[in-house]
JSON list of C-alpha atoms in Angstrom, two decimals:
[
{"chain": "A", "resi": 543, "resn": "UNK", "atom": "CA", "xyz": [-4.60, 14.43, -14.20]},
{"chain": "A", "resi": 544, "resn": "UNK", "atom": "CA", "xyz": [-7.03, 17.46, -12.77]},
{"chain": "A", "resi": 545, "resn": "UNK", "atom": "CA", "xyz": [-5.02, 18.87, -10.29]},
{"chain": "A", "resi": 546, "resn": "UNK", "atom": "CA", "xyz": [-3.11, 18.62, -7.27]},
{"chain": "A", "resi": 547, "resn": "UNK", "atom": "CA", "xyz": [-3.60, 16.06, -4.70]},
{"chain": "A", "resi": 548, "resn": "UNK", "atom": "CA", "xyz": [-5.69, 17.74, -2.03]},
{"chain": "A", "resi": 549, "resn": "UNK", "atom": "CA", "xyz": [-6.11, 14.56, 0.66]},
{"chain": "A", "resi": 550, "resn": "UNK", "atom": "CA", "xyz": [-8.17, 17.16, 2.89]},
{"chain": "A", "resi": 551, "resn": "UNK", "atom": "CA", "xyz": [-10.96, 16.24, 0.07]},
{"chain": "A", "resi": 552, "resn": "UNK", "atom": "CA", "xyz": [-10.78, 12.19, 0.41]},
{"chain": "A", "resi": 553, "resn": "UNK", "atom": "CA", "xyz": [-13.56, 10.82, 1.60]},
{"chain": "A", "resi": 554, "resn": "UNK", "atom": "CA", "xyz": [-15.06, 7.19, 1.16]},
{"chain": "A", "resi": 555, "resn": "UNK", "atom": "CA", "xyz": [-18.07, 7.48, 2.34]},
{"chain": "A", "resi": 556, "resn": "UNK", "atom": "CA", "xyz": [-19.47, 4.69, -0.05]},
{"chain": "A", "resi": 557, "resn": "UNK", "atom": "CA", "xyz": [-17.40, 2.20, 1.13]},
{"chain": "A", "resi": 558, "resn": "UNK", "atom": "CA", "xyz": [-19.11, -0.12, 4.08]},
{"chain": "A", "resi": 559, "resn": "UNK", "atom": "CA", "xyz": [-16.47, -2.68, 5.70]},
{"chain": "A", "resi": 560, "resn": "UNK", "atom": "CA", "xyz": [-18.64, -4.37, 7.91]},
{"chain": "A", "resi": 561, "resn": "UNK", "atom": "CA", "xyz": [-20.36, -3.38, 11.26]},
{"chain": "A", "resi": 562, "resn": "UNK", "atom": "CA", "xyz": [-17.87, -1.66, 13.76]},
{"chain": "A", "resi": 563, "resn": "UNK", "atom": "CA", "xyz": [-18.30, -4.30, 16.61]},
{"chain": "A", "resi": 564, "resn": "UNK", "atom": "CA", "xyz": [-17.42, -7.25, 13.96]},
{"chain": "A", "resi": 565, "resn": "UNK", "atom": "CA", "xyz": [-13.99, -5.23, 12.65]},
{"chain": "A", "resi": 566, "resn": "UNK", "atom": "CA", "xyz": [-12.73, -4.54, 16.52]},
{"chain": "A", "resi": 567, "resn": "UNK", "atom": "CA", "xyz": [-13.53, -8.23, 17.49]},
{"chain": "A", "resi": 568, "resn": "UNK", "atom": "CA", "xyz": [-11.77, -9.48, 14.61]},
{"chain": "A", "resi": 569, "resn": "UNK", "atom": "CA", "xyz": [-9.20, -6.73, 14.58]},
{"chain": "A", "resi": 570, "resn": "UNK", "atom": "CA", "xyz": [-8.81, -8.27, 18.32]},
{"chain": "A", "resi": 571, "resn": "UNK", "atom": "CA", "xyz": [-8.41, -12.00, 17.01]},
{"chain": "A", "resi": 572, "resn": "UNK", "atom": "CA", "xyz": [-6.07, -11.60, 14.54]},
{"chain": "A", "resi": 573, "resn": "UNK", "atom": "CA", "xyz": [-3.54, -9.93, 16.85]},
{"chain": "A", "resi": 574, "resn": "UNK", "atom": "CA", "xyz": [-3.99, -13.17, 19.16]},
{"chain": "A", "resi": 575, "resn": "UNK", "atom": "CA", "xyz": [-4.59, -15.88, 16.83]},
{"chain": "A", "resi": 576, "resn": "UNK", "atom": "CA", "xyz": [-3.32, -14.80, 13.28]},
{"chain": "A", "resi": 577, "resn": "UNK", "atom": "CA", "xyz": [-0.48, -12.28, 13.93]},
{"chain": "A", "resi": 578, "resn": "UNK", "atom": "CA", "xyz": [1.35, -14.37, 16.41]},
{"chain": "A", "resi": 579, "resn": "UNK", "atom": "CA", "xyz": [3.93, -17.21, 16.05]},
{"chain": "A", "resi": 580, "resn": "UNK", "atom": "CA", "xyz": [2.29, -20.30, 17.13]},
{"chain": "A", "resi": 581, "resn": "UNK", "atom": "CA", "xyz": [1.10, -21.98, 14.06]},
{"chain": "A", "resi": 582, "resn": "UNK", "atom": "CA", "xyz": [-2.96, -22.93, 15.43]},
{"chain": "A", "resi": 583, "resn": "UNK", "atom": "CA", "xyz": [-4.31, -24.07, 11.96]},
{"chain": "A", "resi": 584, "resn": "UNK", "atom": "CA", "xyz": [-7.26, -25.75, 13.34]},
{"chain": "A", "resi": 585, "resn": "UNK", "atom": "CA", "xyz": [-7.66, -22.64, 15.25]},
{"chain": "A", "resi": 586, "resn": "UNK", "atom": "CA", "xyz": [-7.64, -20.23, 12.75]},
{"chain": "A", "resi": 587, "resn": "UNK", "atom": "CA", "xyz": [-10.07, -22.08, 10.31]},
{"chain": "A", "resi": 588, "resn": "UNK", "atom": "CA", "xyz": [-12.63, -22.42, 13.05]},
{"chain": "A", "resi": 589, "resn": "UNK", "atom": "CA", "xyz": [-12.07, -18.65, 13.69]},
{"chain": "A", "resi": 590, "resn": "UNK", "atom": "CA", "xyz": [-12.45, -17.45, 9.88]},
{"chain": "A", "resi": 591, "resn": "UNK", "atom": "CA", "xyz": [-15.46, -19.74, 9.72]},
{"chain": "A", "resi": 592, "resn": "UNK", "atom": "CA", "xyz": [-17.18, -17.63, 12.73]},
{"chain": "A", "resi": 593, "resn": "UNK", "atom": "CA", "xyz": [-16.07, -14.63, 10.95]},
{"chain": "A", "resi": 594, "resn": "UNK", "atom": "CA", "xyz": [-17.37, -15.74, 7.66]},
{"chain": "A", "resi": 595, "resn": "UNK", "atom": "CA", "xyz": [-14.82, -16.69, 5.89]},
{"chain": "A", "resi": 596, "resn": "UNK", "atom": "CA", "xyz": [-15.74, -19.70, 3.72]},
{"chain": "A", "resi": 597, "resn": "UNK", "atom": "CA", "xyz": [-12.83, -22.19, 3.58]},
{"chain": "A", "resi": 598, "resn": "UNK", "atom": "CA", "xyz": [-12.51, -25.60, 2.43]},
{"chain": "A", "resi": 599, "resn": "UNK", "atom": "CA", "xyz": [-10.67, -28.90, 3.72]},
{"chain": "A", "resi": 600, "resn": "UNK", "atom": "CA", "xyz": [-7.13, -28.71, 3.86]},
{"chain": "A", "resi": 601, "resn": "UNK", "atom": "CA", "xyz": [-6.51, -25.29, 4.92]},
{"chain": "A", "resi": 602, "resn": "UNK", "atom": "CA", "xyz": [-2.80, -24.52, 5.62]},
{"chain": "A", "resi": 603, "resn": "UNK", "atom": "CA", "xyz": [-2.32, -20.99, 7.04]},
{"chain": "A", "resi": 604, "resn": "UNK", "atom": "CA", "xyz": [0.92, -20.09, 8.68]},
{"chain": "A", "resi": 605, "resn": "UNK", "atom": "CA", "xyz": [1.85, -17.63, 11.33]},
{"chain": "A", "resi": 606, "resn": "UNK", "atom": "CA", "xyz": [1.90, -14.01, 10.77]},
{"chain": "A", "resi": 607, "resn": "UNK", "atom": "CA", "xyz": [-0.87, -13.89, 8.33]},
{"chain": "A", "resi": 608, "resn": "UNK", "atom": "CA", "xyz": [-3.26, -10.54, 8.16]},
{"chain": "A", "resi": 609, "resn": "UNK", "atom": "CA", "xyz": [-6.27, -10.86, 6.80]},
{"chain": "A", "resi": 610, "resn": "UNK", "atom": "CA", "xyz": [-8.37, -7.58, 6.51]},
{"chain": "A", "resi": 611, "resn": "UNK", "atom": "CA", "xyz": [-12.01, -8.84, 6.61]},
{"chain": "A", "resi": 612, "resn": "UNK", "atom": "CA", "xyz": [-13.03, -12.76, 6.83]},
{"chain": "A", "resi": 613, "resn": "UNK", "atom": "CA", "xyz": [-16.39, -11.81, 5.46]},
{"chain": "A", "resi": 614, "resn": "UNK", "atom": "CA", "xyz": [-15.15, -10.92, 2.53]},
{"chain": "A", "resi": 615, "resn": "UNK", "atom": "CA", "xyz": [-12.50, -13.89, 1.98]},
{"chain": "A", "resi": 616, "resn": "UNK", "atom": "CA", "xyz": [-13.36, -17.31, 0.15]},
{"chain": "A", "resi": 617, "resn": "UNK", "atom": "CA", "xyz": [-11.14, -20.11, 0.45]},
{"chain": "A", "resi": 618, "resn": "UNK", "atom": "CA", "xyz": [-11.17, -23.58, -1.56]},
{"chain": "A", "resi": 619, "resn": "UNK", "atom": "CA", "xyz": [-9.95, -26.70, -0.63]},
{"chain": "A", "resi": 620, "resn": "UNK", "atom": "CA", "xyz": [-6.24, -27.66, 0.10]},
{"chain": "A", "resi": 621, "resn": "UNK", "atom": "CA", "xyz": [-4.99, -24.34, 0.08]},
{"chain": "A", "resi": 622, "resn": "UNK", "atom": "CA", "xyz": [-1.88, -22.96, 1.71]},
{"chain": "A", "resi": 623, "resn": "UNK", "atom": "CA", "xyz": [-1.63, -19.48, 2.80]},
{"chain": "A", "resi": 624, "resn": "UNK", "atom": "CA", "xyz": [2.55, -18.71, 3.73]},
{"chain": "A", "resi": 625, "resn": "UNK", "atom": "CA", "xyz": [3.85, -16.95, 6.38]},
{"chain": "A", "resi": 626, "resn": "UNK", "atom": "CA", "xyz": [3.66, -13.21, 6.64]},
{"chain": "A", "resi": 627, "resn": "UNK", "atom": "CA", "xyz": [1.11, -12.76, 3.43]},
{"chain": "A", "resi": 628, "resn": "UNK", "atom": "CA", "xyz": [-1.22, -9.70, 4.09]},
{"chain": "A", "resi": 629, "resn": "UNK", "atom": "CA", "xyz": [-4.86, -10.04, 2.45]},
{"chain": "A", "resi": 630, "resn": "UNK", "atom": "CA", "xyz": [-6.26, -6.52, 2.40]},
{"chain": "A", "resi": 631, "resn": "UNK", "atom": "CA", "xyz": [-9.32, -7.94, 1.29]},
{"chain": "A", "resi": 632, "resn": "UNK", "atom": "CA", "xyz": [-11.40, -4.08, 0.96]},
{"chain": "A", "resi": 633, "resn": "UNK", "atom": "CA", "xyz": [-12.50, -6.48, -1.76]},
{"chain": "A", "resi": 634, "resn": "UNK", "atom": "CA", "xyz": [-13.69, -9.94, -2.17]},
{"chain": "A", "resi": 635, "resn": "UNK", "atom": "CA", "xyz": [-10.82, -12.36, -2.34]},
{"chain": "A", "resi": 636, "resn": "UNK", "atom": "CA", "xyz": [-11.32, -16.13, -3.53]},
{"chain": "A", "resi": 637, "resn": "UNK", "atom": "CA", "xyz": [-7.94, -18.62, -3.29]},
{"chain": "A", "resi": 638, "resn": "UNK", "atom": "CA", "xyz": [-9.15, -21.56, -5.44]},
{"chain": "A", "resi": 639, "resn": "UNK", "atom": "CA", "xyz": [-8.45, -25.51, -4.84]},
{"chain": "A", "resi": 640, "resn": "UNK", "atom": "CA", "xyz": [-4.88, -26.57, -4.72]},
{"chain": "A", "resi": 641, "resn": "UNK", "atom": "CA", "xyz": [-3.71, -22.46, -4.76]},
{"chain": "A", "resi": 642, "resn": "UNK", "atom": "CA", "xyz": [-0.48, -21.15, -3.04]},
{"chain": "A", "resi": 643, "resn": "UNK", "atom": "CA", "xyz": [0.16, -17.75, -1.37]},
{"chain": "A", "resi": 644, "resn": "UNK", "atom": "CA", "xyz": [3.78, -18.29, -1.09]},
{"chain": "A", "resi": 645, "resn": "UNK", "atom": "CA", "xyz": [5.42, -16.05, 2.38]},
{"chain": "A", "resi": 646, "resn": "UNK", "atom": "CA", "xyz": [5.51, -12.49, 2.02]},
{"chain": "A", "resi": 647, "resn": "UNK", "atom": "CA", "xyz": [2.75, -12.41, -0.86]},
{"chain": "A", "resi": 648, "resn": "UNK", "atom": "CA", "xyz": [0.07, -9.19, -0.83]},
{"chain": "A", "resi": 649, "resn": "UNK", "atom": "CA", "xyz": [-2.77, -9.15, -1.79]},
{"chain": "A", "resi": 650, "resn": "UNK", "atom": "CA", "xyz": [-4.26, -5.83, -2.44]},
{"chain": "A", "resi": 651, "resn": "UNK", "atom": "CA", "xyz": [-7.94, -4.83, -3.52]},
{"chain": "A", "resi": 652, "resn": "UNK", "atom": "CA", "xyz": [-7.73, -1.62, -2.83]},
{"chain": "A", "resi": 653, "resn": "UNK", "atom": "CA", "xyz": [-5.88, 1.43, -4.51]},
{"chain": "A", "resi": 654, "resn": "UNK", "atom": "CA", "xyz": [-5.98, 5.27, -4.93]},
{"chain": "A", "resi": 655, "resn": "UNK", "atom": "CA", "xyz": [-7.11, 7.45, -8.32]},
{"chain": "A", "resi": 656, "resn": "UNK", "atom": "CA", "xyz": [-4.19, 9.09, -8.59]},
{"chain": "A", "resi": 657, "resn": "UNK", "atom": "CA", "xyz": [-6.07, 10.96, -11.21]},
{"chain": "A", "resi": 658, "resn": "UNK", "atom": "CA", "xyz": [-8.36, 12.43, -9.14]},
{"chain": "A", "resi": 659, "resn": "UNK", "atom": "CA", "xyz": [-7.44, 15.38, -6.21]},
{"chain": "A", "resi": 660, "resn": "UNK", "atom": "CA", "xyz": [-9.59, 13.71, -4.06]},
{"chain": "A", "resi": 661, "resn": "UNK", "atom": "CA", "xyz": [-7.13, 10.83, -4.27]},
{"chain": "A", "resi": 662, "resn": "UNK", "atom": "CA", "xyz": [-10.61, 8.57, -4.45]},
{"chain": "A", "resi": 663, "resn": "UNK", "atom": "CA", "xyz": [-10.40, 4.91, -2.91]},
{"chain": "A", "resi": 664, "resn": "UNK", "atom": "CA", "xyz": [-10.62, 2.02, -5.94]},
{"chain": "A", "resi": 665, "resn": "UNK", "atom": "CA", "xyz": [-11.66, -1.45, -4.87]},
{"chain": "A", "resi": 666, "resn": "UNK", "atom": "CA", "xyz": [-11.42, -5.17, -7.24]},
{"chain": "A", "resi": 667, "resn": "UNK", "atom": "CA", "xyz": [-11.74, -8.42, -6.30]},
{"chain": "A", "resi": 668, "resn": "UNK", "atom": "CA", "xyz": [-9.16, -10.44, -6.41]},
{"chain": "A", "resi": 669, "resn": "UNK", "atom": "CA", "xyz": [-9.71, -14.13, -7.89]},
{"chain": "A", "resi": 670, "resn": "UNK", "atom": "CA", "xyz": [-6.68, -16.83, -8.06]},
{"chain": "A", "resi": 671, "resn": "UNK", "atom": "CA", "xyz": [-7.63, -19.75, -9.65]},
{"chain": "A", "resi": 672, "resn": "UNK", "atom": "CA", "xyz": [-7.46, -23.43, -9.32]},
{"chain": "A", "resi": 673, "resn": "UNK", "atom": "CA", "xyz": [-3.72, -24.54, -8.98]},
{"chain": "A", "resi": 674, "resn": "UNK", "atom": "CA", "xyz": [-2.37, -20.71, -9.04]},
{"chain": "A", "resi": 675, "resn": "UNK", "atom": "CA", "xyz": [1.09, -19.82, -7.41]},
{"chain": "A", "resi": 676, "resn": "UNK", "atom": "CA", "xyz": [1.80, -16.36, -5.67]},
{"chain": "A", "resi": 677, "resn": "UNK", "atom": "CA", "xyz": [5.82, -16.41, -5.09]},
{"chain": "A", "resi": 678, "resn": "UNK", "atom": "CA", "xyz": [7.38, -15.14, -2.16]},
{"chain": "A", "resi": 679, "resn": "UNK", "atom": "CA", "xyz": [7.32, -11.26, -1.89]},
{"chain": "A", "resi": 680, "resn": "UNK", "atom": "CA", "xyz": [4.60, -10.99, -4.30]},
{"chain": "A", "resi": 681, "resn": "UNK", "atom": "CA", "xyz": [1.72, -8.40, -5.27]},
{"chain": "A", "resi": 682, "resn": "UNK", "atom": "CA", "xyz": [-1.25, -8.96, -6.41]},
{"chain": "A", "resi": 683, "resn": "UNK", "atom": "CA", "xyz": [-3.03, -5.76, -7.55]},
{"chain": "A", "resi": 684, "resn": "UNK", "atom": "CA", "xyz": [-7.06, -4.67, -7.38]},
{"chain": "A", "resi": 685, "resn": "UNK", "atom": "CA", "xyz": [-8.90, -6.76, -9.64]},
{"chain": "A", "resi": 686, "resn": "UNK", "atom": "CA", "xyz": [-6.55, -8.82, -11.15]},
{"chain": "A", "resi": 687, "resn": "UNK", "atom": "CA", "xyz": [-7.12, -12.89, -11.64]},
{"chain": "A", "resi": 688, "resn": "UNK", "atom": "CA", "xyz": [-4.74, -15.62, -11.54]},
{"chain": "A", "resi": 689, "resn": "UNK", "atom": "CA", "xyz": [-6.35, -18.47, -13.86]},
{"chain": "A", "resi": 690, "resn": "UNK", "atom": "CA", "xyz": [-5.80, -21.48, -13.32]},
{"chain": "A", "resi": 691, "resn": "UNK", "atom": "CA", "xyz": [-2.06, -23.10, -12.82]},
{"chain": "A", "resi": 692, "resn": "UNK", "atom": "CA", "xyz": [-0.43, -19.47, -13.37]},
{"chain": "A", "resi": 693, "resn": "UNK", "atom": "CA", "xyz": [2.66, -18.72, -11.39]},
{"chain": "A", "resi": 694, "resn": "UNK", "atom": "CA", "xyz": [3.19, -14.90, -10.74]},
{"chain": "A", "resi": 695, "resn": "UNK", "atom": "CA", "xyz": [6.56, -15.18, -10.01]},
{"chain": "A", "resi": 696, "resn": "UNK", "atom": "CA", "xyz": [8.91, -14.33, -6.37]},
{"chain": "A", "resi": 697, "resn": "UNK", "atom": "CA", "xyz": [8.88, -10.51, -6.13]},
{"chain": "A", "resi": 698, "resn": "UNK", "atom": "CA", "xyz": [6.33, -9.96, -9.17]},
{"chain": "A", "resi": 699, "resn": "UNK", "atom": "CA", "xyz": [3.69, -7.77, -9.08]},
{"chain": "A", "resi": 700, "resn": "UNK", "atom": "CA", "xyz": [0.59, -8.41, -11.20]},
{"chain": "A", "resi": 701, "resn": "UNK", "atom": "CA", "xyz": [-1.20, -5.59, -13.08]},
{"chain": "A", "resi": 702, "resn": "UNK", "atom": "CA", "xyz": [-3.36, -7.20, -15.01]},
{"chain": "A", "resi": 703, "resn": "UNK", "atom": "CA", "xyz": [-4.82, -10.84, -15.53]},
{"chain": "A", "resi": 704, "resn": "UNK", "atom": "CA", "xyz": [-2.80, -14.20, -15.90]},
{"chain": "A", "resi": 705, "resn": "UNK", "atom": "CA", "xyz": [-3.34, -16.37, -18.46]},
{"chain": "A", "resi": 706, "resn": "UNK", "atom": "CA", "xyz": [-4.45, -20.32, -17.70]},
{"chain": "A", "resi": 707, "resn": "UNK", "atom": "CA", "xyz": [-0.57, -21.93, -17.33]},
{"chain": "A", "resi": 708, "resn": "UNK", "atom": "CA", "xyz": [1.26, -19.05, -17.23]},
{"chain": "A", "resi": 709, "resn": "UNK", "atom": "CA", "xyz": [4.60, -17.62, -15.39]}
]
């Protein structure tokens, strides 16, 4: 570590999220469409489609679901996305076929260098693989992968890679 954490000296300057106009629309859709109660799946993968989003058949996505930026989310086919799961998708995030973001699950591509007294932002893609399992109440962490048919477990928080078949 160099120092003190000075947050006056942040700055990510680097990082481009999209065009202002496309975040507050969005920003604006998800509070109607995504954040609310009413279930609307055929709703909501028409709306990530106009947003970018690239989903296949068989999209299940619950209520209460927060999804940072569409444009950077891609979705295979017969995947189910639980209620309350938050994809902060600073990253690019890809669910693969048959995948399951259990209720509660995060997904996080960003993080902070800690390191740093600038307290710099980090971004990874995310990638869960064909068959994967996120449990209940669980984290997935900046630039980690789920290969194929691994489970990361209710309330687990994943670090680093899973192995093909693992729990």
């Amino acid at each position: 570590m160099s120092g003190k954490t000075d947050l006056s000296s942040f700055s990510n300057h680097w990082y481009n999220p999209g065009p202002p106009y496309k975040r507050i629309l969005w920003y604006v859709t998800s509070q109607v469409f995504f954040q609310s109660a009413f279930p609307l799946i055929r709703v909501k993968r028409v709306l990530l489609r106009l947003f970018g989003a690239k989903t296949g058949k068989g999209l299940v996505i619950k209520p209460r679901v927060t999804i940072k930026y569409p444009w950077k989310l891609t979705i295979g086919e017969n995947v189910w996305i639980g209620e309350n799961v938050w994809i902060d998708n600073l990253g690019k995030v890809s669910l693969g076929n048959n995948s399951c973001i259990s209720q509660g699950a995060m997904l996080l591509c960003g993080n902070h260098d800690f390191t740093k007294p600038s307290f710099d932002l980090m971004v990874g893609e995310i990638i869960i693989g064909e068959g994967a399992w996120v449990g209940a109440k669980a984290v997935v962490c900046p630039g980690v992968t789920l290969n194929e048919y691994a489970v990361l477990s209710v309330g687990a928080i994943a670090t680093r890679n899973l192995e093909p078949y693992s729990i």
